[in-house]
PDB file of C-alpha atoms and ligand atoms in Angstrom:
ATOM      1  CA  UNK E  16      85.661 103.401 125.451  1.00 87.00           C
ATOM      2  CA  UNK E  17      87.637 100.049 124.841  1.00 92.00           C
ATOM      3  CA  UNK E  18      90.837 100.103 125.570  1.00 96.00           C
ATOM      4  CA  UNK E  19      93.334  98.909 122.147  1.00 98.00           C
ATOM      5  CA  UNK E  20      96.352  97.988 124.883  1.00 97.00           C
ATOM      6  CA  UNK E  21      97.524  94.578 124.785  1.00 96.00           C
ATOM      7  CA  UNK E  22      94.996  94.264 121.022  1.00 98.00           C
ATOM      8  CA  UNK E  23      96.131  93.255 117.473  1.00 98.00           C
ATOM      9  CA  UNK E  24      95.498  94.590 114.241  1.00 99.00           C
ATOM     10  CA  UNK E  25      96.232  93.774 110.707  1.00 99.00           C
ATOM     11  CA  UNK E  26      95.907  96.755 108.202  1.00 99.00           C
ATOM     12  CA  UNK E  27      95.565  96.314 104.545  1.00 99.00           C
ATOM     13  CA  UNK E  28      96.885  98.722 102.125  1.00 98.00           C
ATOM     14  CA  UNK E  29      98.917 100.386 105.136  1.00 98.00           C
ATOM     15  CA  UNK E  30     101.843 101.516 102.907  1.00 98.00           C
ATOM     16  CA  UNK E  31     100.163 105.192 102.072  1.00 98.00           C
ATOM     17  CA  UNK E  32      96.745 107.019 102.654  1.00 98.00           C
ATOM     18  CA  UNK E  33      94.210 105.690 104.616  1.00 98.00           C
ATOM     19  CA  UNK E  34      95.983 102.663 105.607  1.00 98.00           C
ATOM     20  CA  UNK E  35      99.145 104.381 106.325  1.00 98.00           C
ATOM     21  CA  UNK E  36      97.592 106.257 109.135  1.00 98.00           C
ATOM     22  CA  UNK E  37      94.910 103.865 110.552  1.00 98.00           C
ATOM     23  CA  UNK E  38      97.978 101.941 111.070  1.00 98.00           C
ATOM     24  CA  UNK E  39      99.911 104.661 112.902  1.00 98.00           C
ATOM     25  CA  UNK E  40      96.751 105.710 114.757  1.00 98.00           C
ATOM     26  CA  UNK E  41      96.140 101.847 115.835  1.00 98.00           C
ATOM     27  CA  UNK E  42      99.627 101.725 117.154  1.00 98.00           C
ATOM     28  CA  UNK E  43      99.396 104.992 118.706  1.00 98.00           C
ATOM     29  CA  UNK E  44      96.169 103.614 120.695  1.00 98.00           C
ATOM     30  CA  UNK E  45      98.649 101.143 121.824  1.00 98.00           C
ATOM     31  CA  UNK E  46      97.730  98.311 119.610  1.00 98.00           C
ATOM     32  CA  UNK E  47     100.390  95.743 117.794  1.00 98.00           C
ATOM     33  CA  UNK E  48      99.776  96.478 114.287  1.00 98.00           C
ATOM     34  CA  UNK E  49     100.693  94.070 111.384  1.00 98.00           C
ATOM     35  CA  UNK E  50     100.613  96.679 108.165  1.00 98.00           C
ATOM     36  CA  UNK E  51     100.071  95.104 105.308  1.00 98.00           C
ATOM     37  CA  UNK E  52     100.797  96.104 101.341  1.00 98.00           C
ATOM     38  CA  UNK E  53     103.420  95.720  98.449  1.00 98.00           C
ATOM     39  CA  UNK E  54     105.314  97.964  98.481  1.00 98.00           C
ATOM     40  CA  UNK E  55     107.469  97.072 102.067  1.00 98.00           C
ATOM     41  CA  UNK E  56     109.767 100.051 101.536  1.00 98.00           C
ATOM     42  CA  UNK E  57     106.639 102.165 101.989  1.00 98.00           C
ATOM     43  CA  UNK E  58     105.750  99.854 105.351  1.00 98.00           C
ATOM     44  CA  UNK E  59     108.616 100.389 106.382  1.00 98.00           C
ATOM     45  CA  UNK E  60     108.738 104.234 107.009  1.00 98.00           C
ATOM     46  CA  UNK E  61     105.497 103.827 109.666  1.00 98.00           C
ATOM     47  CA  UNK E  62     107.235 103.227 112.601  1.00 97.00           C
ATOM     48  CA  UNK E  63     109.094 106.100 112.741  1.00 97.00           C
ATOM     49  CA  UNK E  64     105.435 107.719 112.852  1.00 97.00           C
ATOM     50  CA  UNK E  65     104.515 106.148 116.146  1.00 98.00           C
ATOM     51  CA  UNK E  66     104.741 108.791 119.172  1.00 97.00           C
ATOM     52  CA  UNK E  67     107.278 107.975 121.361  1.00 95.00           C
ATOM     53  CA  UNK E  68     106.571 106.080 124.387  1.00 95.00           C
ATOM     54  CA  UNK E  69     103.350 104.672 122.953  1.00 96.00           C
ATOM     55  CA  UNK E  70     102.645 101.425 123.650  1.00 95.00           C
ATOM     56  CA  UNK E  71     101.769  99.990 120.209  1.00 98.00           C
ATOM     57  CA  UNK E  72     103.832  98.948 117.445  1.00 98.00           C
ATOM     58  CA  UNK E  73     104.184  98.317 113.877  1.00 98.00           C
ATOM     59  CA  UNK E  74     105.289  94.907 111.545  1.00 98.00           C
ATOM     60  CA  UNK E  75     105.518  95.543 107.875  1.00 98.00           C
ATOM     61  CA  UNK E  76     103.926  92.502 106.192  1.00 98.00           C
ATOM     62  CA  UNK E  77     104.465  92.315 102.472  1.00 98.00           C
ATOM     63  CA  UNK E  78     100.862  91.281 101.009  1.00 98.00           C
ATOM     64  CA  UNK E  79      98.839  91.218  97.637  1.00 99.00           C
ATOM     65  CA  UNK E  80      95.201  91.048  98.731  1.00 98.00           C
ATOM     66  CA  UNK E  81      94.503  90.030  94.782  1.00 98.00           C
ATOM     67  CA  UNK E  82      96.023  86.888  95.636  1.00 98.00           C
ATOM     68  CA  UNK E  83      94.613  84.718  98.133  1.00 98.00           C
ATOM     69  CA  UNK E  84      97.411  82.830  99.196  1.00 98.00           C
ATOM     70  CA  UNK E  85      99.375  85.942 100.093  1.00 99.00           C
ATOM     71  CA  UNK E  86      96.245  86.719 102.306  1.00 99.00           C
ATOM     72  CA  UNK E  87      96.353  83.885 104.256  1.00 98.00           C
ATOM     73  CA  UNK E  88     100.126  84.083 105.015  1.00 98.00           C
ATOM     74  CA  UNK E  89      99.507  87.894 106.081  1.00 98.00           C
ATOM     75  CA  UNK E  90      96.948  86.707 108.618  1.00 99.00           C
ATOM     76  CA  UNK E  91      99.245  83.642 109.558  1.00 98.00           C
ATOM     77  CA  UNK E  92     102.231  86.076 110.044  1.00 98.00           C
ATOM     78  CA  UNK E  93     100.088  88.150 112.125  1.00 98.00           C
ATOM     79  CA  UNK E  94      98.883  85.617 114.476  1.00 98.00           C
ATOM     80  CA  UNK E  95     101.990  83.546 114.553  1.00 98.00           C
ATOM     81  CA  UNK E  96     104.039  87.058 115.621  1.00 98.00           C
ATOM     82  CA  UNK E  97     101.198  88.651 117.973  1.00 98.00           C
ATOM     83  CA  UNK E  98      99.598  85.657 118.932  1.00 98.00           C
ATOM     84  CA  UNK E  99      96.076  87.039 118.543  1.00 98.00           C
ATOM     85  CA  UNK E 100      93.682  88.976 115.773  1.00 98.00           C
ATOM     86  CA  UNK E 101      91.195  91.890 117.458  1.00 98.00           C
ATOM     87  CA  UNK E 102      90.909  94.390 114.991  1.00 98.00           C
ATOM     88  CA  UNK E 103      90.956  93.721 110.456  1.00 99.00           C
ATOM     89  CA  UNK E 104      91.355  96.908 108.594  1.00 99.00           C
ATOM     90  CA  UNK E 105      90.613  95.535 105.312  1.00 98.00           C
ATOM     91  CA  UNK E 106      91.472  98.653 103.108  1.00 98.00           C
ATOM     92  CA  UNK E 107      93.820  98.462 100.180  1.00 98.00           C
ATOM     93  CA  UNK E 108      92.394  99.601  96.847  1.00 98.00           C
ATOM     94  CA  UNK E 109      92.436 100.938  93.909  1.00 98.00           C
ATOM     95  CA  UNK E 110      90.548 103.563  91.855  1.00 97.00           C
ATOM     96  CA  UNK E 111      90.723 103.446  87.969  1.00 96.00           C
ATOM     97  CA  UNK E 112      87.735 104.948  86.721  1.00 96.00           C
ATOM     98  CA  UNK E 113      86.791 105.770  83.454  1.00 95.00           C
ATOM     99  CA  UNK E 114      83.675 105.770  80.890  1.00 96.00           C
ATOM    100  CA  UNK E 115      82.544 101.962  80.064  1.00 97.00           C
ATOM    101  CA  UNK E 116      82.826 103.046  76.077  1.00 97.00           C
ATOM    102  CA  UNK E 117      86.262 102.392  75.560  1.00 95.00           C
ATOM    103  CA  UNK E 118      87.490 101.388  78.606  1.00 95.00           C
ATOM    104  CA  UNK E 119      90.795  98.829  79.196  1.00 95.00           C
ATOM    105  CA  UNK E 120      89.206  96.090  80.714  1.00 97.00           C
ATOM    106  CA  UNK E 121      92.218  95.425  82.737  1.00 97.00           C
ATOM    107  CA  UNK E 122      91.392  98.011  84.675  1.00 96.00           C
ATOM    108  CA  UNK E 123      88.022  96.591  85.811  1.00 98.00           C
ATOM    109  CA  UNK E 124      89.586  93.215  86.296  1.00 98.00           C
ATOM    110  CA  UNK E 125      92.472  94.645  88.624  1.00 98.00           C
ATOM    111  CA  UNK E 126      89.750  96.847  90.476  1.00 98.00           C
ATOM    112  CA  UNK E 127      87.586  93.766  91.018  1.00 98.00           C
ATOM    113  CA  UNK E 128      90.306  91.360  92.270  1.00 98.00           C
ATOM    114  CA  UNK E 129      91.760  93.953  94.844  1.00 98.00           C
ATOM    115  CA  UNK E 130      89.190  95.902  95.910  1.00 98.00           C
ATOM    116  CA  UNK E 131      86.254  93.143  96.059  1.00 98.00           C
ATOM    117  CA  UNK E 132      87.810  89.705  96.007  1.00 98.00           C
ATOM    118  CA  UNK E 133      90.799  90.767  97.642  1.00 98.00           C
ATOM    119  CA  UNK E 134      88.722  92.252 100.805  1.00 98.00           C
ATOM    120  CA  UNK E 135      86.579  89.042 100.790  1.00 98.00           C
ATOM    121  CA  UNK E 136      90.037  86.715 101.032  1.00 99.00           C
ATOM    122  CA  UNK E 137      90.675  89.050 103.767  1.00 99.00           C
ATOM    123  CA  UNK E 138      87.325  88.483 105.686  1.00 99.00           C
ATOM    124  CA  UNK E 139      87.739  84.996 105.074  1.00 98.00           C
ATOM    125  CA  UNK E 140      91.193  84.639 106.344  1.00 99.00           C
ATOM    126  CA  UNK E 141      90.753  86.894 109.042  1.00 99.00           C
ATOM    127  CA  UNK E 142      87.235  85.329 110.217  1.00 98.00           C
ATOM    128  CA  UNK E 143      88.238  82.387 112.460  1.00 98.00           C
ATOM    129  CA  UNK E 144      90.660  84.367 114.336  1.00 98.00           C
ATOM    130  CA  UNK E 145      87.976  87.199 114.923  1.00 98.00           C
ATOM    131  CA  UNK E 146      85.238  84.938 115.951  1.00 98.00           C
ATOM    132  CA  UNK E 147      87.952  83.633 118.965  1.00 98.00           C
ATOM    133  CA  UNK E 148      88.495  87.257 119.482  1.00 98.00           C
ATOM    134  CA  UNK E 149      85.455  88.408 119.195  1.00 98.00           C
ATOM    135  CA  UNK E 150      87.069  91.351 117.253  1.00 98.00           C
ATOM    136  CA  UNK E 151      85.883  93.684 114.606  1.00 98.00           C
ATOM    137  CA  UNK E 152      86.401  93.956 110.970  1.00 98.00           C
ATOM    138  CA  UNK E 153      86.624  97.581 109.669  1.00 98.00           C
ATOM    139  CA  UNK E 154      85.972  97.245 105.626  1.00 98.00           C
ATOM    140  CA  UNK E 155      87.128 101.015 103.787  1.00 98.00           C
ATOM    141  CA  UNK E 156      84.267 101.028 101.238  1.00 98.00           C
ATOM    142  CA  UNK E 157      83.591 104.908  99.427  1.00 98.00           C
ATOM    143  CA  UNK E 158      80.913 107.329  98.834  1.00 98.00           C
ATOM    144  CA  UNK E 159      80.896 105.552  95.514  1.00 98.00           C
ATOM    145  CA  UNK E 160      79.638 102.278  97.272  1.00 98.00           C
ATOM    146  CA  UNK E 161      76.238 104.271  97.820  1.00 97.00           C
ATOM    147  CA  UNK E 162      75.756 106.230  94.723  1.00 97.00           C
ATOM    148  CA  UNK E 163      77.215 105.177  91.429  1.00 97.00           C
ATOM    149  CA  UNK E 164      77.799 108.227  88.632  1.00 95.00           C
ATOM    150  CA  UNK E 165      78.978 108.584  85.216  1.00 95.00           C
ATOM    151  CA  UNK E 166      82.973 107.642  84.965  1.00 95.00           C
ATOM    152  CA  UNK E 167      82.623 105.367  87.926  1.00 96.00           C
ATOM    153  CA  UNK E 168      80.855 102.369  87.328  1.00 98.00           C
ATOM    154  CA  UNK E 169      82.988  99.633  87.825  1.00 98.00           C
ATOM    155  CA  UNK E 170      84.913 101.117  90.557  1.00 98.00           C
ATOM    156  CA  UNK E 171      81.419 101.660  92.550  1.00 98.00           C
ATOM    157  CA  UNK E 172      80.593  98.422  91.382  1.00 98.00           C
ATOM    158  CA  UNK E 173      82.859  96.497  93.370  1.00 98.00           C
ATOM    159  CA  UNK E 174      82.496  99.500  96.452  1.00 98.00           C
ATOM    160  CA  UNK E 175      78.795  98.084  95.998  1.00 98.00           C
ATOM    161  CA  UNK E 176      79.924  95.140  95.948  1.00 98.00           C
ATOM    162  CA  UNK E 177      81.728  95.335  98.846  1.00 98.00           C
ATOM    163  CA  UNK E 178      79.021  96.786 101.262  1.00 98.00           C
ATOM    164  CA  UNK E 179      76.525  93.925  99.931  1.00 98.00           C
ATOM    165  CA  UNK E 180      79.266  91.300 101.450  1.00 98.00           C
ATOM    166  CA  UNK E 181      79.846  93.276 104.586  1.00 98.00           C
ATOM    167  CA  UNK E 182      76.025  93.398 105.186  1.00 98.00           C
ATOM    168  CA  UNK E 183      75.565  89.923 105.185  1.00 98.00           C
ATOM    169  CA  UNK E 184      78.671  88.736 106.810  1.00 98.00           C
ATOM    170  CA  UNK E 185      77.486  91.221 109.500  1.00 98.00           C
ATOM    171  CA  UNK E 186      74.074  89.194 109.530  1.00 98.00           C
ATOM    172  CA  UNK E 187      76.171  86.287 109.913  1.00 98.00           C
ATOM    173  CA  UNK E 188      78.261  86.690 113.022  1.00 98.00           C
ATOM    174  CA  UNK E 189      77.082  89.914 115.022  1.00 98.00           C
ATOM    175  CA  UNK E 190      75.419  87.752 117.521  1.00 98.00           C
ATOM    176  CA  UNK E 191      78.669  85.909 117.598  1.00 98.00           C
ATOM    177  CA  UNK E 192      80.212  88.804 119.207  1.00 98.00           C
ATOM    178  CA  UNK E 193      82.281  90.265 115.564  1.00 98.00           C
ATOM    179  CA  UNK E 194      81.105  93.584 114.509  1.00 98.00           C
ATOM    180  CA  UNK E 195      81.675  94.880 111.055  1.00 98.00           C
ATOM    181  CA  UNK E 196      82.124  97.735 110.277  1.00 98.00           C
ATOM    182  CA  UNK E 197      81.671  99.947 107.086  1.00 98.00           C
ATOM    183  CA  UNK E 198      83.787 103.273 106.503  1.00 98.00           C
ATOM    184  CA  UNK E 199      82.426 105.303 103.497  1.00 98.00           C
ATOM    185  CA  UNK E 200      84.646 108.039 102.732  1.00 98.00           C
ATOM    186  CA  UNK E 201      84.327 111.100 100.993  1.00 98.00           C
ATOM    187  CA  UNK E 202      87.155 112.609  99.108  1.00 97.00           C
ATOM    188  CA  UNK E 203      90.663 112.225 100.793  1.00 98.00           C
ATOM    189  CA  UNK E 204      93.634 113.980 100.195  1.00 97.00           C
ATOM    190  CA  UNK E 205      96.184 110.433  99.419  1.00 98.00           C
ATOM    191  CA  UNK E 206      97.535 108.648  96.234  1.00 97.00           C
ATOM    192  CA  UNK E 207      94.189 106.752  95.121  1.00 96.00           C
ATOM    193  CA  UNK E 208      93.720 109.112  92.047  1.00 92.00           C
ATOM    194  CA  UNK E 209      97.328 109.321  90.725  1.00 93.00           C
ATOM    195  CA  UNK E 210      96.898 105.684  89.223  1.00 93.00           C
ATOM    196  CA  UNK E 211      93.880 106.507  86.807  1.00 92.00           C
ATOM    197  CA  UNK E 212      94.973 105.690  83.598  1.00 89.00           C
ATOM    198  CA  UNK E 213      92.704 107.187  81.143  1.00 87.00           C
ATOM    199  CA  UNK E 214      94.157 110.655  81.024  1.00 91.00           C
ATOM    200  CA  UNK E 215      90.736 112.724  80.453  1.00 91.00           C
ATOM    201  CA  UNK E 216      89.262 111.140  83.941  1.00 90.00           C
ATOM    202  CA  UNK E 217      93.020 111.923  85.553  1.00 93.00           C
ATOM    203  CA  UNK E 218      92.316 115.355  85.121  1.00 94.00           C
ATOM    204  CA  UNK E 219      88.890 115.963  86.028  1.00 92.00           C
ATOM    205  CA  UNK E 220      89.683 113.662  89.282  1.00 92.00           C
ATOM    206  CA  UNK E 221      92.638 116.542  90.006  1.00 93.00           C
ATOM    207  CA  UNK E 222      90.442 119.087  89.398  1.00 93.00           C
ATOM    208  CA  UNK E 223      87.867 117.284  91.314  1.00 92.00           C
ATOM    209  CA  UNK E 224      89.686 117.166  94.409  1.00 94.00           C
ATOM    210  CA  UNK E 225      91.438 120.409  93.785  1.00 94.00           C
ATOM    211  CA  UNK E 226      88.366 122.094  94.248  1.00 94.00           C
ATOM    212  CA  UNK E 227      87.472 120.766  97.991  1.00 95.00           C
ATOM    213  CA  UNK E 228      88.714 121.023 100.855  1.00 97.00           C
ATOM    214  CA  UNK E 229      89.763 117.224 101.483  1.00 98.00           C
ATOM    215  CA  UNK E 230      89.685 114.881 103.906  1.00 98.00           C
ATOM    216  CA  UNK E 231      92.890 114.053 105.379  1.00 98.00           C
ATOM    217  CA  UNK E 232      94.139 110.255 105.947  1.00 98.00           C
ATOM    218  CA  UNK E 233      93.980 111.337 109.424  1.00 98.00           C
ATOM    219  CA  UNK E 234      90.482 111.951 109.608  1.00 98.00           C
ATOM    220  CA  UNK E 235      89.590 108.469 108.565  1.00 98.00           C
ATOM    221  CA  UNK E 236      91.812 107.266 110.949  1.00 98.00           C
ATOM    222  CA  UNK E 237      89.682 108.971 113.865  1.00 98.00           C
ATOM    223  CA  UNK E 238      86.664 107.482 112.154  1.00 98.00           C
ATOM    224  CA  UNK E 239      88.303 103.741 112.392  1.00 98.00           C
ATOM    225  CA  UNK E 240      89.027 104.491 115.704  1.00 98.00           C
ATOM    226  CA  UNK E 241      85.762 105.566 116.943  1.00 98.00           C
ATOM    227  CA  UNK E 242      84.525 102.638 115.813  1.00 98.00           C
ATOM    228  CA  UNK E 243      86.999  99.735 117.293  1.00 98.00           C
ATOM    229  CA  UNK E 244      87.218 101.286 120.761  1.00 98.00           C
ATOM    230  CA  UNK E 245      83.183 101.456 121.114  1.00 98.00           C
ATOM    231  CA  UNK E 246      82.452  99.006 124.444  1.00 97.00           C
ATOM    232  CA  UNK E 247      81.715  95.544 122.996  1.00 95.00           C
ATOM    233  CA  UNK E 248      77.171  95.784 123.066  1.00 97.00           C
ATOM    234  CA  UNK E 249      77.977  98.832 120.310  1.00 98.00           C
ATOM    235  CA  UNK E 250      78.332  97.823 116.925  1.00 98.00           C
ATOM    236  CA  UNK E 251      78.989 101.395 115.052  1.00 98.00           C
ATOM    237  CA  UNK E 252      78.015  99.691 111.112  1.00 97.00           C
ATOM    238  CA  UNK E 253      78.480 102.235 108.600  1.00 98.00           C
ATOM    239  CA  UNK E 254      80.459 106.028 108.746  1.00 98.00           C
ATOM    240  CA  UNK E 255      79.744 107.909 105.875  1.00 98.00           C
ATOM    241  CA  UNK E 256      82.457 110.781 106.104  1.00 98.00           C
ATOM    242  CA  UNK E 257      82.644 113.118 103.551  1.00 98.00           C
ATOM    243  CA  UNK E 258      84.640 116.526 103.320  1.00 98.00           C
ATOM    244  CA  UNK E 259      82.307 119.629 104.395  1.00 98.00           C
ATOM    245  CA  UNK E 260      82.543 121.273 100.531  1.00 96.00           C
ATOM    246  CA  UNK E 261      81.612 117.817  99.143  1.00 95.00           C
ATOM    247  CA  UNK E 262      78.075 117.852  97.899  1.00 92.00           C
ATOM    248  CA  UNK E 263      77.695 114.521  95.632  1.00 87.00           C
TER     249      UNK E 263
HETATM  250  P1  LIG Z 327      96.255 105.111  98.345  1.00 61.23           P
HETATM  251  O1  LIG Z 327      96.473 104.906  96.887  1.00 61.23           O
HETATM  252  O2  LIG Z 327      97.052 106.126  99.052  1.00 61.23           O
HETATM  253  O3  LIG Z 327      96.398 103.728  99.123  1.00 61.23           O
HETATM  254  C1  LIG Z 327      95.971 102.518  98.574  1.00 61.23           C
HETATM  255  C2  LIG Z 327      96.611 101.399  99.350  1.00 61.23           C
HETATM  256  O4  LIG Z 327      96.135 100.149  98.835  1.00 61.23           O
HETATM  257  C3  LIG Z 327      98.135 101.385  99.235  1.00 61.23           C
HETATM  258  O5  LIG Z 327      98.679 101.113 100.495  1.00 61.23           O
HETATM  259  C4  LIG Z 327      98.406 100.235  98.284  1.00 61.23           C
HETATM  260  O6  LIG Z 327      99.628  99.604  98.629  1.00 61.23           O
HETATM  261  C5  LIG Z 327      97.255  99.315  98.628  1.00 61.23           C
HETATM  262  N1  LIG Z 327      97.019  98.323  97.588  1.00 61.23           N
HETATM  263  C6  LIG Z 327      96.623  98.496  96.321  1.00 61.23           C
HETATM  264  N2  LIG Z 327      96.591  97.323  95.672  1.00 61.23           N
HETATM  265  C7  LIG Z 327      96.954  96.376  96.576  1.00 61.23           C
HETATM  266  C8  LIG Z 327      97.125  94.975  96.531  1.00 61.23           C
HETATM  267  N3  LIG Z 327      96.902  94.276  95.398  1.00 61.23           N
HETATM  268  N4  LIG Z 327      97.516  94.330  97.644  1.00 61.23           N
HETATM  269  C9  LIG Z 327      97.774  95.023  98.775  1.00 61.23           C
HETATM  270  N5  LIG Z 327      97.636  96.344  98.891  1.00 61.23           N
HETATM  271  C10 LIG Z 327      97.236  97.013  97.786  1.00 61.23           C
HETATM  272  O7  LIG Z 327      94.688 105.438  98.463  1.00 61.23           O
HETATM  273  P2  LIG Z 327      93.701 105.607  99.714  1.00 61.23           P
HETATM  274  O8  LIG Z 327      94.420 105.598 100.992  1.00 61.23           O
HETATM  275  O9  LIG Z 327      92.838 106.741  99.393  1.00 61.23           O
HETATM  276  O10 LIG Z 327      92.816 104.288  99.556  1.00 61.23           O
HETATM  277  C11 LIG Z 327      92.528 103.414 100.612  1.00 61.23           C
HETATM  278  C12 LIG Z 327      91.088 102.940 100.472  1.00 61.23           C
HETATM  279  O11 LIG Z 327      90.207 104.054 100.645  1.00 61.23           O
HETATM  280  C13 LIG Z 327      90.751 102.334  99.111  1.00 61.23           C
HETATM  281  O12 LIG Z 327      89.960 101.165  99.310  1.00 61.23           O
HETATM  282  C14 LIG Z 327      89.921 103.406  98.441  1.00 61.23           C
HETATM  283  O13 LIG Z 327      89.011 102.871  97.513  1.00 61.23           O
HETATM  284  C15 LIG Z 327      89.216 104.014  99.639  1.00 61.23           C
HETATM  285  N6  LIG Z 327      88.692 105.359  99.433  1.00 61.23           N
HETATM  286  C16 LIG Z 327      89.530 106.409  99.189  1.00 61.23           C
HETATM  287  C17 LIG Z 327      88.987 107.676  98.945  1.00 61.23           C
HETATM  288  C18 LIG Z 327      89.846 108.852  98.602  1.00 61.23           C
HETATM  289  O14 LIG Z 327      89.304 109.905  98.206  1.00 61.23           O
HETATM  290  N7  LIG Z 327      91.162 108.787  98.749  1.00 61.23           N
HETATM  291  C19 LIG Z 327      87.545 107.912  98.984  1.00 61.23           C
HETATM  292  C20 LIG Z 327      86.771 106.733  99.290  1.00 61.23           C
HETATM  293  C21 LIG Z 327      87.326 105.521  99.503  1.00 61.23           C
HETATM  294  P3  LIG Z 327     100.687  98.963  97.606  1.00 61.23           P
HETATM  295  O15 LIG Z 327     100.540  99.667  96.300  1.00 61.23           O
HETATM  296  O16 LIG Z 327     101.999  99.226  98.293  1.00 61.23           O
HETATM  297  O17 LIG Z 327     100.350  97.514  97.567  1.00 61.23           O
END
């Protein structure tokens, strides 16, 4: 196992869920974590979450991944306060699913700039520093980003989307020493659903999850870490992790 001492990491969509406790399980591993998301009174309740005496710690960086300037300054601050870039958690998103027949098409557009443009900005921000490093870049895709179904087609069109770039960015630089890395959860028990906006899908997606037992943030986290503290000849490429009740 690789040690995360003395490492960096930048975590998108670290101020709830999935990102929330990657980040707190980075720092815990004794990485310096920059956590990165809007809402900075969110980032700023993580530290509080790191053990005592651990060796890691936690920077709240206020980012939009939808806009690609605020990208770049996220991975600037980073590097410009930790020196370095090991590990990219490139997470946020959001899921706003819905029938196509009447759907508001500003939901597709905000799904496609954060959770598919907005984790390519990140890749491409991140990359230089990563290729110095030879780090890894962990990219949260979905279940949905293997098998699209009725009420989620744009949503597991840009989780599609977003394993089609990691593949070939993989092709690009894994014998440059980066590894990328895709984590395909199941259902987890955090905020994604509570923003659908179509009312009908709001409900079945409570009822959805209601009936499960869920994943918890935390066992995502274990997942990401698995994966970064593999020696550096083991690329781990894809986790699928669903929750044991979850059949589709
Ligand atoms: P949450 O809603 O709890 O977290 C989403 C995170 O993304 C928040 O920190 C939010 O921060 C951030 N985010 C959203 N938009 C932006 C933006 N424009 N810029 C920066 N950050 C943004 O949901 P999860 O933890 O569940 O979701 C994390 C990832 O896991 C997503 O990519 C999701 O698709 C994926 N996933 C989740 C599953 C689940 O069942 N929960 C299943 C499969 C995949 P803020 O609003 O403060 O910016």
């Amino acid at each position: 196992m690789q040690s995360l001492e003395g490492k960096v990491a930048l975590v998108t969509g670290a101020s709830s869920g999935i990102g929330a406790a990657v980040a707190v399980a980075l720092a815990n591993a004794g990485a310096h974590v920059a956590a990165g998301a809007r809402r900075t009174d969110r980032l700023a309740e993580l530290a509080p979450r790191v053990a005592a005496g651990a060796a890691g710690e936690i920077l709240p960086v206020k980012l939009d991944v939808a806009d690609e300037q605020s990208v770049r300054d996220a991975v600037a601050t980073t590097v410009e306060h930790f020196g370095r870039l090991d590990v990219v958690v490139s997470n946020a998103g959001v899921m706003l699913v819905g029938p196509v027949q009447g759907a508001d098409t500003a939901d597709w557009t905000r799904m496609v700039n954060t959770n598919l443009l907005g984790s390519m900005y990140v890749a491409h921000a991140a990359l230089p520093y990563l290729l110095e490093s030879k780090g890894t870049l962990v990219q949260t895709s979905s279940t949905a980003g293997r098998s699209a179904s009725a009420g989620s087609g744009a949503y597991a069109a840009t989780k599609f989307g977003v394993n089609a770039f990691a593949e070939a960015l993989r092709q690009e630089v894994t014998t440059q020493g980066v590894r990328v890395v895709l984590i395909e959860p199941g259902m987890v028990d955090t905020e994604l659903a509570s923003h659908v906006t179509d009312p009908t899908m709001l409900a079945m997606a409570e009822q959805l999850y209601a009936s499960v037992r869920t994943l918890r943030p935390e066992d995502i986290a274990n997942a990401v870490l698995y994966a970064v503290t593999q020696p550096g000849h083991v690329a781990v490429n894809e986790l699928l992790v669903r929750p044991t009740d979850q059949v589709a």
